[in-house]
Amino acid sequence: ELEPLPLMTLDFLQILNEVCEQCYRDFAPDDVEVKVREHILQDFETFLRCQVPGAKLVLFGSSKNGFGFKQSDLDICMTLDGQDTAEGLDSMAVIESLAKALRKHHSLRNILPITTAKVPIVKFYHTKTGLEGDISLYNTLALHNTQLLASYAAIDARVKILCYVMKVFAKVCDIGDASRGSLSSYAYTLMVLYFLQQRSPPVIPVLQEMYVGEKEPVVLVDGWDVHFFSDLKNLHKYWPGYKKNKESVGQLWFGLLQFYTETFDFKETVVCIRRKEPLTTFKKQWTSKHLAIEDPFDLSHNLGAGLSRRMASFIMKAFINARRVFGAPVRDFPPEYPNKMEYF
Ligand code: CTP
Ligand code: MG
């Protein structure tokens, strides 16, 4: 029961394009903000090493994958020198001692160890910057998916802009918080990448399916294959589709909304960015799920698994509304562009 849409005018597509580009300019952090994050990490590591000998910290998530907002949380992974994996590690004990150590740091508040989650973490609030964050242990696959997303972001400026638009859309519609039963921003980013791979002609390749010459030996991390093509400066040599797609970001954004409301069949198909060929929910045995999004490395992980039927339908309604709103020119713009920070 999708409403038919009026024909898009060139004028309107141009406005849509400008809105998308403005969204990116409004929310992307500047160089100083990026440096501040690195500085905080360094400060934490120096501080922690006095209390937890051998502690090593790495930033991941949107601070590093190219899709970070000014106010995005700090996702930090901790490892210990001389210990390659979490095997044999008493994670709970390490998390507790980490929390204890962080409580002594003068610019941290609200230290909260969470040991019941799939990935145990310590949450914190950094008073000097107002940033929230968490430290997890040996979150190795997340480091790899951060690099994968960063590679996609580096291929084409439109990838970055669209992922920002999608994240803003998810925040504005209140459908972007996994801890409250919806989807994580990571899941929405995967949806954007999948759409860009399936677009004809595609905007991005499937990096995990690209091999140069001989098939390289499989690199396993936590039992999963983490190979992807990362030699981006030579991408034009190995990907025939390079720069074939010439659509504007505005066209692509509307195309994405059409794709997920008109074309893509969530009942039958899994959002899967590791291969070009469609993957069925039947093959994955994920048919009872309302919305299936496969993690690119941990193939047993469906990012939509936690959605209730109500929430899945709420999310789909947000997409249907967006298709209607972004698909038809408006006669009257609101009198004032609302203060962008009010969205959050
Ligand atoms: N992650 C993951 N699997 C999930 C959720 C998150 O592997 N189900 C990893 C991803 O590497 C993700 C990172 O954890 O980028 C941080 O997650 P989160 O903070 O929720 O998302 P961000 O990508 O950092 O986006 P935001 O700007 O909203 O913080
Ligand atoms: Mg984050």
Coordinates of N, CA and C in Angstrom, one line a residue, residues 13 30 45 53 127 132 151 194 213 230 238 252 265 316:
L13 N 15.5 17.4 -7.0 CA 16.6 16.6 -6.7 C 17.9 17.3 -6.3
D30 N 35.5 18.0 13.0 CA 36.7 18.6 12.3 C 38.0 18.0 12.8
E45 N 45.7 5.7 28.2 CA 46.6 4.6 28.2 C 47.8 4.8 29.2
P53 N 49.2 -3.2 34.4 CA 50.4 -3.3 33.7 C 50.1 -3.9 32.3
T127 N 34.4 14.2 31.5 CA 33.8 15.5 31.8 C 34.4 16.7 31.0
E132 N 30.8 10.4 25.9 CA 30.6 9.2 26.6 C 31.5 8.1 25.9
S151 N 37.4 1.6 4.8 CA 37.8 1.4 3.4 C 36.7 1.8 2.4
Y194 N 25.2 -2.0 1.6 CA 24.5 -3.0 0.8 C 23.8 -2.4 -0.4
G213 N 45.2 -11.9 -7.9 CA 46.0 -13.0 -8.3 C 45.5 -14.3 -7.5
S230 N 42.2 -4.3 0.4 CA 42.4 -3.0 1.0 C 43.4 -2.1 0.3
Y238 N 41.5 -3.3 -10.4 CA 40.9 -4.6 -10.1 C 39.4 -4.6 -10.1
L252 N 20.8 9.1 -4.9 CA 21.1 7.9 -4.2 C 20.3 7.8 -2.9
D265 N 13.2 -7.3 -0.4 CA 12.2 -8.2 0.3 C 12.8 -8.7 1.6
M316 N 10.2 0.1 9.6 CA 9.7 0.1 8.2 C 8.8 1.3 7.9

